[in-house]
Amino acid sequence: MSASIERPSRHKRIVRQTTTELVLAALRDRILSGEAAPGSPLRQESLADELGVSRIPVREALRLLSAEGLVDTIAHHGAFVSMISKAEVQEFFDIRKRLEPWIFCEAIPNLSEVELKRAEQLVDLMDTVEPERWGSLNWELHETLYRAAGRPAALSVVRTLHEKSERYFRFQIVNVPIRKQAHHEHVALIELCRSGEVDRAAIMLEQHIQGAACQILAIVERILDSNARQ
């Protein structure tokens, strides 16, 4: 008698997004893409009419965007797209330079070849995606290289910094030479992990973060100067 083979079910659970999640994604993309300019008002009634929803999911989405640092809510005046700030960029990257090399050093001895292969796949994928996806893939790459440190609290802090920095990555990554530079640096970091060169990897990561900070600060300064002349 032949043994019966249990086939995996073809039925997959369908996960539907809530109205608030859809509104949140739409508004976040407008802000990160620059379509909703820094300082521009976000009127609940107009957004509800435009998106075809009630004001309740719009209000909740704006609250969540405020928690992400993308929206400022001013009493009796409403919600506005948060202004971009050189000081904010500098602070984000100063913290990253101090925290990420330490996590990286902790992770490198524990990284598996499976994780390094996944990191390489992400680097290749980042070469072809649209700018709006680059920031999230960049975080996935760094998370893949840091997770083996076993420092969940520190990783959570770094994740928050990457999320808050995503709007600035959008300014940076449309530049093709910058994307190529990021590719080469990411590949080099992975190779240093593979060869176990912890000290060199930490130094290179700090330089990688500093380079990104300089590029983004230069772009933000140009945007601020352009806005000031208008």
mmCIF file with all atom_site columns, C-alpha atoms in Angstrom:
data_model
loop_
_atom_site.group_PDB
_atom_site.id
_atom_site.type_symbol
_atom_site.label_atom_id
_atom_site.label_alt_id
_atom_site.label_comp_id
_atom_site.label_asym_id
_atom_site.label_entity_id
_atom_site.label_seq_id
_atom_site.pdbx_PDB_ins_code
_atom_site.Cartn_x
_atom_site.Cartn_y
_atom_site.Cartn_z
_atom_site.occupancy
_atom_site.B_iso_or_equiv
_atom_site.pdbx_formal_charge
_atom_site.auth_seq_id
_atom_site.auth_comp_id
_atom_site.auth_asym_id
_atom_site.auth_atom_id
_atom_site.pdbx_PDB_model_num
ATOM 1   C CA . MET A 1 1   ? 0.000   0.000  0.000  1.00 0.00 ? 1   MET A CA 1
ATOM 2   C CA . SER A 1 2   ? 1.461   3.309  -0.984 1.00 0.00 ? 2   SER A CA 1
ATOM 3   C CA . ALA A 1 3   ? 1.698   5.951  1.693  1.00 0.00 ? 3   ALA A CA 1
ATOM 4   C CA . SER A 1 4   ? -0.581  8.910  1.263  1.00 0.00 ? 4   SER A CA 1
ATOM 5   C CA . ILE A 1 5   ? 1.103   12.246 0.785  1.00 0.00 ? 5   ILE A CA 1
ATOM 6   C CA . GLU A 1 6   ? -0.340  15.189 2.612  1.00 0.00 ? 6   GLU A CA 1
ATOM 7   C CA . ARG A 1 7   ? -0.305  18.152 0.298  1.00 0.00 ? 7   ARG A CA 1
ATOM 8   C CA . PRO A 1 8   ? 0.060   21.653 1.666  1.00 0.00 ? 8   PRO A CA 1
ATOM 9   C CA . SER A 1 9   ? -3.120  23.673 1.564  1.00 0.00 ? 9   SER A CA 1
ATOM 10  C CA . ARG A 1 10  ? -3.420  26.087 -1.329 1.00 0.00 ? 10  ARG A CA 1
ATOM 11  C CA . HIS A 1 11  ? -5.660  28.301 0.696  1.00 0.00 ? 11  HIS A CA 1
ATOM 12  C CA . LYS A 1 12  ? -3.797  31.276 2.101  1.00 0.00 ? 12  LYS A CA 1
ATOM 13  C CA . ARG A 1 13  ? -5.236  33.663 4.564  1.00 0.00 ? 13  ARG A CA 1
ATOM 14  C CA . ILE A 1 14  ? -6.035  37.011 2.988  1.00 0.00 ? 14  ILE A CA 1
ATOM 15  C CA . VAL A 1 15  ? -4.956  39.930 5.102  1.00 0.00 ? 15  VAL A CA 1
ATOM 16  C CA . ARG A 1 16  ? -6.957  43.048 4.352  1.00 0.00 ? 16  ARG A CA 1
ATOM 17  C CA . GLN A 1 17  ? -5.672  46.457 5.268  1.00 0.00 ? 17  GLN A CA 1
ATOM 18  C CA . THR A 1 18  ? -7.901  48.680 7.338  1.00 0.00 ? 18  THR A CA 1
ATOM 19  C CA . THR A 1 19  ? -9.025  52.042 5.996  1.00 0.00 ? 19  THR A CA 1
ATOM 20  C CA . THR A 1 20  ? -6.688  53.759 8.452  1.00 0.00 ? 20  THR A CA 1
ATOM 21  C CA . GLU A 1 21  ? -3.724  51.712 7.185  1.00 0.00 ? 21  GLU A CA 1
ATOM 22  C CA . LEU A 1 22  ? -4.543  52.598 3.576  1.00 0.00 ? 22  LEU A CA 1
ATOM 23  C CA . VAL A 1 23  ? -4.854  56.304 4.400  1.00 0.00 ? 23  VAL A CA 1
ATOM 24  C CA . LEU A 1 24  ? -1.645  56.141 6.439  1.00 0.00 ? 24  LEU A CA 1
ATOM 25  C CA . ALA A 1 25  ? 0.271   54.572 3.549  1.00 0.00 ? 25  ALA A CA 1
ATOM 26  C CA . ALA A 1 26  ? -1.076  57.135 1.065  1.00 0.00 ? 26  ALA A CA 1
ATOM 27  C CA . LEU A 1 27  ? -0.216  60.139 3.230  1.00 0.00 ? 27  LEU A CA 1
ATOM 28  C CA . ARG A 1 28  ? 3.178   58.779 4.233  1.00 0.00 ? 28  ARG A CA 1
ATOM 29  C CA . ASP A 1 29  ? 4.098   58.277 0.587  1.00 0.00 ? 29  ASP A CA 1
ATOM 30  C CA . ARG A 1 30  ? 3.073   61.850 -0.263 1.00 0.00 ? 30  ARG A CA 1
ATOM 31  C CA . ILE A 1 31  ? 5.293   63.205 2.470  1.00 0.00 ? 31  ILE A CA 1
ATOM 32  C CA . LEU A 1 32  ? 8.289   60.971 1.763  1.00 0.00 ? 32  LEU A CA 1
ATOM 33  C CA . SER A 1 33  ? 8.110   61.602 -1.979 1.00 0.00 ? 33  SER A CA 1
ATOM 34  C CA . GLY A 1 34  ? 7.968   65.389 -1.463 1.00 0.00 ? 34  GLY A CA 1
ATOM 35  C CA . GLU A 1 35  ? 4.538   65.659 -3.091 1.00 0.00 ? 35  GLU A CA 1
ATOM 36  C CA . ALA A 1 36  ? 3.332   67.108 0.216  1.00 0.00 ? 36  ALA A CA 1
ATOM 37  C CA . ALA A 1 37  ? 5.969   69.763 0.809  1.00 0.00 ? 37  ALA A CA 1
ATOM 38  C CA . PRO A 1 38  ? 7.493   70.479 4.235  1.00 0.00 ? 38  PRO A CA 1
ATOM 39  C CA . GLY A 1 39  ? 5.286   72.939 6.107  1.00 0.00 ? 39  GLY A CA 1
ATOM 40  C CA . SER A 1 40  ? 2.212   72.360 3.950  1.00 0.00 ? 40  SER A CA 1
ATOM 41  C CA . PRO A 1 41  ? -1.145  71.970 5.762  1.00 0.00 ? 41  PRO A CA 1
ATOM 42  C CA . LEU A 1 42  ? -2.918  68.609 5.989  1.00 0.00 ? 42  LEU A CA 1
ATOM 43  C CA . ARG A 1 43  ? -6.637  69.400 6.222  1.00 0.00 ? 43  ARG A CA 1
ATOM 44  C CA . GLN A 1 44  ? -8.668  66.473 7.499  1.00 0.00 ? 44  GLN A CA 1
ATOM 45  C CA . GLU A 1 45  ? -11.846 67.385 5.623  1.00 0.00 ? 45  GLU A CA 1
ATOM 46  C CA . SER A 1 46  ? -10.142 67.906 2.250  1.00 0.00 ? 46  SER A CA 1
ATOM 47  C CA . LEU A 1 47  ? -8.068  64.722 2.613  1.00 0.00 ? 47  LEU A CA 1
ATOM 48  C CA . ALA A 1 48  ? -11.173 62.721 3.567  1.00 0.00 ? 48  ALA A CA 1
ATOM 49  C CA . ASP A 1 49  ? -13.035 64.004 0.488  1.00 0.00 ? 49  ASP A CA 1
ATOM 50  C CA . GLU A 1 50  ? -10.067 63.392 -1.795 1.00 0.00 ? 50  GLU A CA 1
ATOM 51  C CA . LEU A 1 51  ? -9.449  59.845 -0.519 1.00 0.00 ? 51  LEU A CA 1
ATOM 52  C CA . GLY A 1 52  ? -13.141 58.952 -0.304 1.00 0.00 ? 52  GLY A CA 1
ATOM 53  C CA . VAL A 1 53  ? -13.137 58.127 3.395  1.00 0.00 ? 53  VAL A CA 1
ATOM 54  C CA . SER A 1 54  ? -14.542 59.593 6.599  1.00 0.00 ? 54  SER A CA 1
ATOM 55  C CA . ARG A 1 55  ? -12.513 61.982 8.716  1.00 0.00 ? 55  ARG A CA 1
ATOM 56  C CA . ILE A 1 56  ? -11.934 59.336 11.421 1.00 0.00 ? 56  ILE A CA 1
ATOM 57  C CA . PRO A 1 57  ? -9.253  57.272 9.569  1.00 0.00 ? 57  PRO A CA 1
ATOM 58  C CA . VAL A 1 58  ? -7.636  60.495 8.351  1.00 0.00 ? 58  VAL A CA 1
ATOM 59  C CA . ARG A 1 59  ? -7.426  61.801 11.923 1.00 0.00 ? 59  ARG A CA 1
ATOM 60  C CA . GLU A 1 60  ? -5.942  58.493 13.127 1.00 0.00 ? 60  GLU A CA 1
ATOM 61  C CA . ALA A 1 61  ? -3.445  58.402 10.239 1.00 0.00 ? 61  ALA A CA 1
ATOM 62  C CA . LEU A 1 62  ? -2.298  61.938 11.049 1.00 0.00 ? 62  LEU A CA 1
ATOM 63  C CA . ARG A 1 63  ? -1.840  60.941 14.694 1.00 0.00 ? 63  ARG A CA 1
ATOM 64  C CA . LEU A 1 64  ? 0.348   57.997 13.652 1.00 0.00 ? 64  LEU A CA 1
ATOM 65  C CA . LEU A 1 65  ? 2.357   60.163 11.247 1.00 0.00 ? 65  LEU A CA 1
ATOM 66  C CA . SER A 1 66  ? 2.909   62.630 14.076 1.00 0.00 ? 66  SER A CA 1
ATOM 67  C CA . ALA A 1 67  ? 4.348   59.790 16.170 1.00 0.00 ? 67  ALA A CA 1
ATOM 68  C CA . GLU A 1 68  ? 6.685   58.994 13.254 1.00 0.00 ? 68  GLU A CA 1
ATOM 69  C CA . GLY A 1 69  ? 7.892   62.590 13.186 1.00 0.00 ? 69  GLY A CA 1
ATOM 70  C CA . LEU A 1 70  ? 6.486   63.282 9.720  1.00 0.00 ? 70  LEU A CA 1
ATOM 71  C CA . VAL A 1 71  ? 3.606   65.514 10.829 1.00 0.00 ? 71  VAL A CA 1
ATOM 72  C CA . ASP A 1 72  ? 3.442   68.389 13.314 1.00 0.00 ? 72  ASP A CA 1
ATOM 73  C CA . THR A 1 73  ? 0.121   69.054 15.023 1.00 0.00 ? 73  THR A CA 1
ATOM 74  C CA . ILE A 1 74  ? -0.379  72.593 16.303 1.00 0.00 ? 74  ILE A CA 1
ATOM 75  C CA . ALA A 1 75  ? -3.260  73.312 18.674 1.00 0.00 ? 75  ALA A CA 1
ATOM 76  C CA . HIS A 1 76  ? -6.054  75.359 17.048 1.00 0.00 ? 76  HIS A CA 1
ATOM 77  C CA . HIS A 1 77  ? -4.175  75.363 13.717 1.00 0.00 ? 77  HIS A CA 1
ATOM 78  C CA . GLY A 1 78  ? -4.210  71.723 12.579 1.00 0.00 ? 78  GLY A CA 1
ATOM 79  C CA . ALA A 1 79  ? -1.652  69.345 11.100 1.00 0.00 ? 79  ALA A CA 1
ATOM 80  C CA . PHE A 1 80  ? 1.297   70.246 8.897  1.00 0.00 ? 80  PHE A CA 1
ATOM 81  C CA . VAL A 1 81  ? 4.015   68.280 7.128  1.00 0.00 ? 81  VAL A CA 1
ATOM 82  C CA . SER A 1 82  ? 7.070   68.439 9.380  1.00 0.00 ? 82  SER A CA 1
ATOM 83  C CA . MET A 1 83  ? 9.822   70.745 8.240  1.00 0.00 ? 83  MET A CA 1
ATOM 84  C CA . ILE A 1 84  ? 13.129  69.232 7.202  1.00 0.00 ? 84  ILE A CA 1
ATOM 85  C CA . SER A 1 85  ? 16.026  70.146 9.440  1.00 0.00 ? 85  SER A CA 1
ATOM 86  C CA . LYS A 1 86  ? 19.801  69.978 9.126  1.00 0.00 ? 86  LYS A CA 1
ATOM 87  C CA . ALA A 1 87  ? 20.086  69.704 12.909 1.00 0.00 ? 87  ALA A CA 1
ATOM 88  C CA . GLU A 1 88  ? 17.714  66.731 12.898 1.00 0.00 ? 88  GLU A CA 1
ATOM 89  C CA . VAL A 1 89  ? 19.710  64.952 10.176 1.00 0.00 ? 89  VAL A CA 1
ATOM 90  C CA . GLN A 1 90  ? 22.963  65.579 12.020 1.00 0.00 ? 90  GLN A CA 1
ATOM 91  C CA . GLU A 1 91  ? 21.562  64.206 15.271 1.00 0.00 ? 91  GLU A CA 1
ATOM 92  C CA . PHE A 1 92  ? 20.145  61.082 13.630 1.00 0.00 ? 92  PHE A CA 1
ATOM 93  C CA . PHE A 1 93  ? 23.486  60.271 12.030 1.00 0.00 ? 93  PHE A CA 1
ATOM 94  C CA . ASP A 1 94  ? 25.554  61.159 15.113 1.00 0.00 ? 94  ASP A CA 1
ATOM 95  C CA . ILE A 1 95  ? 23.587  58.559 17.082 1.00 0.00 ? 95  ILE A CA 1
ATOM 96  C CA . ARG A 1 96  ? 23.873  56.016 14.286 1.00 0.00 ? 96  ARG A CA 1
ATOM 97  C CA . LYS A 1 97  ? 27.665  56.448 14.099 1.00 0.00 ? 97  LYS A CA 1
ATOM 98  C CA . ARG A 1 98  ? 27.993  55.667 17.789 1.00 0.00 ? 98  ARG A CA 1
ATOM 99  C CA . LEU A 1 99  ? 25.480  52.847 18.069 1.00 0.00 ? 99  LEU A CA 1
ATOM 100 C CA . GLU A 1 100 ? 25.606  50.862 14.825 1.00 0.00 ? 100 GLU A CA 1
ATOM 101 C CA . PRO A 1 101 ? 29.344  49.988 14.732 1.00 0.00 ? 101 PRO A CA 1
ATOM 102 C CA . TRP A 1 102 ? 29.004  48.510 18.236 1.00 0.00 ? 102 TRP A CA 1
ATOM 103 C CA . ILE A 1 103 ? 25.989  46.380 17.265 1.00 0.00 ? 103 ILE A CA 1
ATOM 104 C CA . PHE A 1 104 ? 27.766  45.369 14.054 1.00 0.00 ? 104 PHE A CA 1
ATOM 105 C CA . CYS A 1 105 ? 30.851  44.207 15.969 1.00 0.00 ? 105 CYS A CA 1
ATOM 106 C CA . GLU A 1 106 ? 28.649  42.168 18.291 1.00 0.00 ? 106 GLU A CA 1
ATOM 107 C CA . ALA A 1 107 ? 26.853  40.577 15.338 1.00 0.00 ? 107 ALA A CA 1
ATOM 108 C CA . ILE A 1 108 ? 29.722  39.659 13.008 1.00 0.00 ? 108 ILE A CA 1
ATOM 109 C CA . PRO A 1 109 ? 30.997  36.561 14.883 1.00 0.00 ? 109 PRO A CA 1
ATOM 110 C CA . ASN A 1 110 ? 27.445  35.180 14.925 1.00 0.00 ? 110 ASN A CA 1
ATOM 111 C CA . LEU A 1 111 ? 26.442  35.840 11.317 1.00 0.00 ? 111 LEU A CA 1
ATOM 112 C CA . SER A 1 112 ? 25.635  32.745 9.284  1.00 0.00 ? 112 SER A CA 1
ATOM 113 C CA . GLU A 1 113 ? 26.287  32.237 5.592  1.00 0.00 ? 113 GLU A CA 1
ATOM 114 C CA . VAL A 1 114 ? 22.513  32.194 5.069  1.00 0.00 ? 114 VAL A CA 1
ATOM 115 C CA . GLU A 1 115 ? 22.281  35.700 6.526  1.00 0.00 ? 115 GLU A CA 1
ATOM 116 C CA . LEU A 1 116 ? 25.208  36.933 4.446  1.00 0.00 ? 116 LEU A CA 1
ATOM 117 C CA . LYS A 1 117 ? 23.630  35.509 1.275  1.00 0.00 ? 117 LYS A CA 1
ATOM 118 C CA . ARG A 1 118 ? 20.375  37.258 2.163  1.00 0.00 ? 118 ARG A CA 1
ATOM 119 C CA . ALA A 1 119 ? 22.303  40.507 2.630  1.00 0.00 ? 119 ALA A CA 1
ATOM 120 C CA . GLU A 1 120 ? 23.838  40.094 -0.835 1.00 0.00 ? 120 GLU A CA 1
ATOM 121 C CA . GLN A 1 121 ? 20.398  39.502 -2.341 1.00 0.00 ? 121 GLN A CA 1
ATOM 122 C CA . LEU A 1 122 ? 19.140  42.718 -0.755 1.00 0.00 ? 122 LEU A CA 1
ATOM 123 C CA . VAL A 1 123 ? 22.091  44.695 -2.137 1.00 0.00 ? 123 VAL A CA 1
ATOM 124 C CA . ASP A 1 124 ? 21.292  43.431 -5.645 1.00 0.00 ? 124 ASP A CA 1
ATOM 125 C CA . LEU A 1 125 ? 17.598  44.214 -5.213 1.00 0.00 ? 125 LEU A CA 1
ATOM 126 C CA . MET A 1 126 ? 18.378  47.764 -4.074 1.00 0.00 ? 126 MET A CA 1
ATOM 127 C CA . ASP A 1 127 ? 20.052  48.413 -7.445 1.00 0.00 ? 127 ASP A CA 1
ATOM 128 C CA . THR A 1 128 ? 16.776  48.050 -9.324 1.00 0.00 ? 128 THR A CA 1
ATOM 129 C CA . VAL A 1 129 ? 13.978  49.270 -7.050 1.00 0.00 ? 129 VAL A CA 1
ATOM 130 C CA . GLU A 1 130 ? 12.247  52.629 -7.223 1.00 0.00 ? 130 GLU A CA 1
ATOM 131 C CA . PRO A 1 131 ? 13.464  55.307 -4.772 1.00 0.00 ? 131 PRO A CA 1
ATOM 132 C CA . GLU A 1 132 ? 10.386  54.869 -2.577 1.00 0.00 ? 132 GLU A CA 1
ATOM 133 C CA . ARG A 1 133 ? 11.438  51.275 -1.770 1.00 0.00 ? 133 ARG A CA 1
ATOM 134 C CA . TRP A 1 134 ? 15.159  51.882 -1.323 1.00 0.00 ? 134 TRP A CA 1
ATOM 135 C CA . GLY A 1 135 ? 14.958  53.141 2.263  1.00 0.00 ? 135 GLY A CA 1
ATOM 136 C CA . SER A 1 136 ? 12.998  50.162 3.566  1.00 0.00 ? 136 SER A CA 1
ATOM 137 C CA . LEU A 1 137 ? 15.336  47.720 1.795  1.00 0.00 ? 137 LEU A CA 1
ATOM 138 C CA . ASN A 1 138 ? 18.346  49.576 3.173  1.00 0.00 ? 138 ASN A CA 1
ATOM 139 C CA . TRP A 1 139 ? 16.975  49.041 6.671  1.00 0.00 ? 139 TRP A CA 1
ATOM 140 C CA . GLU A 1 140 ? 16.268  45.355 5.947  1.00 0.00 ? 140 GLU A CA 1
ATOM 141 C CA . LEU A 1 141 ? 19.890  44.969 4.847  1.00 0.00 ? 141 LEU A CA 1
ATOM 142 C CA . HIS A 1 142 ? 21.276  46.611 7.975  1.00 0.00 ? 142 HIS A CA 1
ATOM 143 C CA . GLU A 1 143 ? 18.867  44.667 10.180 1.00 0.00 ? 143 GLU A CA 1
ATOM 144 C CA . THR A 1 144 ? 20.037  41.413 8.563  1.00 0.00 ? 144 THR A CA 1
ATOM 145 C CA . LEU A 1 145 ? 23.627  42.289 9.475  1.00 0.00 ? 145 LEU A CA 1
ATOM 146 C CA . TYR A 1 146 ? 22.809  43.475 13.020 1.00 0.00 ? 146 TYR A CA 1
ATOM 147 C CA . ARG A 1 147 ? 20.189  40.997 14.254 1.00 0.00 ? 147 ARG A CA 1
ATOM 148 C CA . ALA A 1 148 ? 22.766  38.343 15.169 1.00 0.00 ? 148 ALA A CA 1
ATOM 149 C CA . ALA A 1 149 ? 24.120  40.694 17.867 1.00 0.00 ? 149 ALA A CA 1
ATOM 150 C CA . GLY A 1 150 ? 21.204  39.676 20.071 1.00 0.00 ? 150 GLY A CA 1
ATOM 151 C CA . ARG A 1 151 ? 20.655  43.280 21.186 1.00 0.00 ? 151 ARG A CA 1
ATOM 152 C CA . PRO A 1 152 ? 16.928  43.816 20.601 1.00 0.00 ? 152 PRO A CA 1
ATOM 153 C CA . ALA A 1 153 ? 16.631  47.094 22.546 1.00 0.00 ? 153 ALA A CA 1
ATOM 154 C CA . ALA A 1 154 ? 19.525  48.687 20.671 1.00 0.00 ? 154 ALA A CA 1
ATOM 155 C CA . LEU A 1 155 ? 18.211  47.334 17.372 1.00 0.00 ? 155 LEU A CA 1
ATOM 156 C CA . SER A 1 156 ? 14.837  48.927 18.085 1.00 0.00 ? 156 SER A CA 1
ATOM 157 C CA . VAL A 1 157 ? 16.505  52.321 18.585 1.00 0.00 ? 157 VAL A CA 1
ATOM 158 C CA . VAL A 1 158 ? 18.405  51.968 15.313 1.00 0.00 ? 158 VAL A CA 1
ATOM 159 C CA . ARG A 1 159 ? 15.233  50.899 13.499 1.00 0.00 ? 159 ARG A CA 1
ATOM 160 C CA . THR A 1 160 ? 13.470  54.055 14.698 1.00 0.00 ? 160 THR A CA 1
ATOM 161 C CA . LEU A 1 161 ? 16.345  56.218 13.455 1.00 0.00 ? 161 LEU A CA 1
ATOM 162 C CA . HIS A 1 162 ? 16.224  54.556 10.035 1.00 0.00 ? 162 HIS A CA 1
ATOM 163 C CA . GLU A 1 163 ? 12.449  55.050 9.829  1.00 0.00 ? 163 GLU A CA 1
ATOM 164 C CA . LYS A 1 164 ? 12.729  58.715 10.789 1.00 0.00 ? 164 LYS A CA 1
ATOM 165 C CA . SER A 1 165 ? 15.510  59.158 8.228  1.00 0.00 ? 165 SER A CA 1
ATOM 166 C CA . GLU A 1 166 ? 13.601  57.616 5.333  1.00 0.00 ? 166 GLU A CA 1
ATOM 167 C CA . ARG A 1 167 ? 12.335  60.952 3.965  1.00 0.00 ? 167 ARG A CA 1
ATOM 168 C CA . TYR A 1 168 ? 15.964  62.098 3.753  1.00 0.00 ? 168 TYR A CA 1
ATOM 169 C CA . PHE A 1 169 ? 17.026  58.901 1.998  1.00 0.00 ? 169 PHE A CA 1
ATOM 170 C CA . ARG A 1 170 ? 14.438  59.761 -0.682 1.00 0.00 ? 170 ARG A CA 1
ATOM 171 C CA . PHE A 1 171 ? 16.348  62.988 -1.381 1.00 0.00 ? 171 PHE A CA 1
ATOM 172 C CA . GLN A 1 172 ? 19.636  61.108 -1.559 1.00 0.00 ? 172 GLN A CA 1
ATOM 173 C CA . ILE A 1 173 ? 18.908  57.951 -3.458 1.00 0.00 ? 173 ILE A CA 1
ATOM 174 C CA . VAL A 1 174 ? 17.513  59.455 -6.660 1.00 0.00 ? 174 VAL A CA 1
ATOM 175 C CA . ASN A 1 175 ? 21.148  60.277 -7.416 1.00 0.00 ? 175 ASN A CA 1
ATOM 176 C CA . VAL A 1 176 ? 22.557  57.357 -9.449 1.00 0.00 ? 176 VAL A CA 1
ATOM 177 C CA . PRO A 1 177 ? 26.250  57.815 -8.482 1.00 0.00 ? 177 PRO A CA 1
ATOM 178 C CA . ILE A 1 178 ? 25.221  57.782 -4.804 1.00 0.00 ? 178 ILE A CA 1
ATOM 179 C CA . ARG A 1 179 ? 23.332  54.531 -5.338 1.00 0.00 ? 179 ARG A CA 1
ATOM 180 C CA . LYS A 1 180 ? 26.415  52.990 -6.951 1.00 0.00 ? 180 LYS A CA 1
ATOM 181 C CA . GLN A 1 181 ? 28.610  54.147 -4.076 1.00 0.00 ? 181 GLN A CA 1
ATOM 182 C CA . ALA A 1 182 ? 26.177  52.670 -1.534 1.00 0.00 ? 182 ALA A CA 1
ATOM 183 C CA . HIS A 1 183 ? 26.215  49.381 -3.469 1.00 0.00 ? 183 HIS A CA 1
ATOM 184 C CA . HIS A 1 184 ? 30.019  49.095 -3.368 1.00 0.00 ? 184 HIS A CA 1
ATOM 185 C CA . GLU A 1 185 ? 30.155  49.984 0.336  1.00 0.00 ? 185 GLU A CA 1
ATOM 186 C CA . HIS A 1 186 ? 27.449  47.471 1.239  1.00 0.00 ? 186 HIS A CA 1
ATOM 187 C CA . VAL A 1 187 ? 29.236  44.709 -0.688 1.00 0.00 ? 187 VAL A CA 1
ATOM 188 C CA . ALA A 1 188 ? 32.505  45.544 1.075  1.00 0.00 ? 188 ALA A CA 1
ATOM 189 C CA . LEU A 1 189 ? 30.816  45.426 4.488  1.00 0.00 ? 189 LEU A CA 1
ATOM 190 C CA . ILE A 1 190 ? 29.411  41.972 3.742  1.00 0.00 ? 190 ILE A CA 1
ATOM 191 C CA . GLU A 1 191 ? 32.821  40.695 2.650  1.00 0.00 ? 191 GLU A CA 1
ATOM 192 C CA . LEU A 1 192 ? 34.418  41.988 5.861  1.00 0.00 ? 192 LEU A CA 1
ATOM 193 C CA . CYS A 1 193 ? 31.733  40.105 7.788  1.00 0.00 ? 193 CYS A CA 1
ATOM 194 C CA . ARG A 1 194 ? 32.483  36.942 5.850  1.00 0.00 ? 194 ARG A CA 1
ATOM 195 C CA . SER A 1 195 ? 36.207  37.211 6.550  1.00 0.00 ? 195 SER A CA 1
ATOM 196 C CA . GLY A 1 196 ? 35.602  38.050 10.219 1.00 0.00 ? 196 GLY A CA 1
ATOM 197 C CA . GLU A 1 197 ? 37.489  41.372 10.106 1.00 0.00 ? 197 GLU A CA 1
ATOM 198 C CA . VAL A 1 198 ? 35.533  42.967 12.933 1.00 0.00 ? 198 VAL A CA 1
ATOM 199 C CA . ASP A 1 199 ? 37.661  46.078 13.514 1.00 0.00 ? 199 ASP A CA 1
ATOM 200 C CA . ARG A 1 200 ? 37.891  46.956 9.818  1.00 0.00 ? 200 ARG A CA 1
ATOM 201 C CA . ALA A 1 201 ? 34.151  46.386 9.414  1.00 0.00 ? 201 ALA A CA 1
ATOM 202 C CA . ALA A 1 202 ? 33.360  48.756 12.294 1.00 0.00 ? 202 ALA A CA 1
ATOM 203 C CA . ILE A 1 203 ? 35.590  51.484 10.855 1.00 0.00 ? 203 ILE A CA 1
ATOM 204 C CA . MET A 1 204 ? 34.106  51.073 7.396  1.00 0.00 ? 204 MET A CA 1
ATOM 205 C CA . LEU A 1 205 ? 30.546  51.174 8.724  1.00 0.00 ? 205 LEU A CA 1
ATOM 206 C CA . GLU A 1 206 ? 31.262  54.418 10.570 1.00 0.00 ? 206 GLU A CA 1
ATOM 207 C CA . GLN A 1 207 ? 32.689  55.892 7.353  1.00 0.00 ? 207 GLN A CA 1
ATOM 208 C CA . HIS A 1 208 ? 29.661  54.617 5.419  1.00 0.00 ? 208 HIS A CA 1
ATOM 209 C CA . ILE A 1 209 ? 27.260  56.326 7.827  1.00 0.00 ? 209 ILE A CA 1
ATOM 210 C CA . GLN A 1 210 ? 29.311  59.550 7.832  1.00 0.00 ? 210 GLN A CA 1
ATOM 211 C CA . GLY A 1 211 ? 29.349  59.591 4.026  1.00 0.00 ? 211 GLY A CA 1
ATOM 212 C CA . ALA A 1 212 ? 25.569  59.215 3.858  1.00 0.00 ? 212 ALA A CA 1
ATOM 213 C CA . ALA A 1 213 ? 25.196  62.017 6.413  1.00 0.00 ? 213 ALA A CA 1
ATOM 214 C CA . CYS A 1 214 ? 27.354  64.396 4.350  1.00 0.00 ? 214 CYS A CA 1
ATOM 215 C CA . GLN A 1 215 ? 25.443  63.616 1.161  1.00 0.00 ? 215 GLN A CA 1
ATOM 216 C CA . ILE A 1 216 ? 22.024  64.101 2.750  1.00 0.00 ? 216 ILE A CA 1
ATOM 217 C CA . LEU A 1 217 ? 23.051  67.262 4.620  1.00 0.00 ? 217 LEU A CA 1
ATOM 218 C CA . ALA A 1 218 ? 24.245  68.802 1.348  1.00 0.00 ? 218 ALA A CA 1
ATOM 219 C CA . ILE A 1 219 ? 20.928  67.965 -0.344 1.00 0.00 ? 219 ILE A CA 1
ATOM 220 C CA . VAL A 1 220 ? 18.856  69.283 2.592  1.00 0.00 ? 220 VAL A CA 1
ATOM 221 C CA . GLU A 1 221 ? 20.868  72.510 2.592  1.00 0.00 ? 221 GLU A CA 1
ATOM 222 C CA . ARG A 1 222 ? 20.121  73.024 -1.106 1.00 0.00 ? 222 ARG A CA 1
ATOM 223 C CA . ILE A 1 223 ? 16.409  72.401 -0.527 1.00 0.00 ? 223 ILE A CA 1
ATOM 224 C CA . LEU A 1 224 ? 16.294  74.843 2.400  1.00 0.00 ? 224 LEU A CA 1
ATOM 225 C CA . ASP A 1 225 ? 18.188  77.494 0.413  1.00 0.00 ? 225 ASP A CA 1
ATOM 226 C CA . SER A 1 226 ? 15.824  77.031 -2.531 1.00 0.00 ? 226 SER A CA 1
ATOM 227 C CA . ASN A 1 227 ? 12.760  77.362 -0.275 1.00 0.00 ? 227 ASN A CA 1
ATOM 228 C CA . ALA A 1 228 ? 14.202  80.499 1.327  1.00 0.00 ? 228 ALA A CA 1
ATOM 229 C CA . ARG A 1 229 ? 14.609  82.155 -2.082 1.00 0.00 ? 229 ARG A CA 1
ATOM 230 C CA . GLN A 1 230 ? 11.010  81.455 -3.119 1.00 0.00 ? 230 GLN A CA 1
#
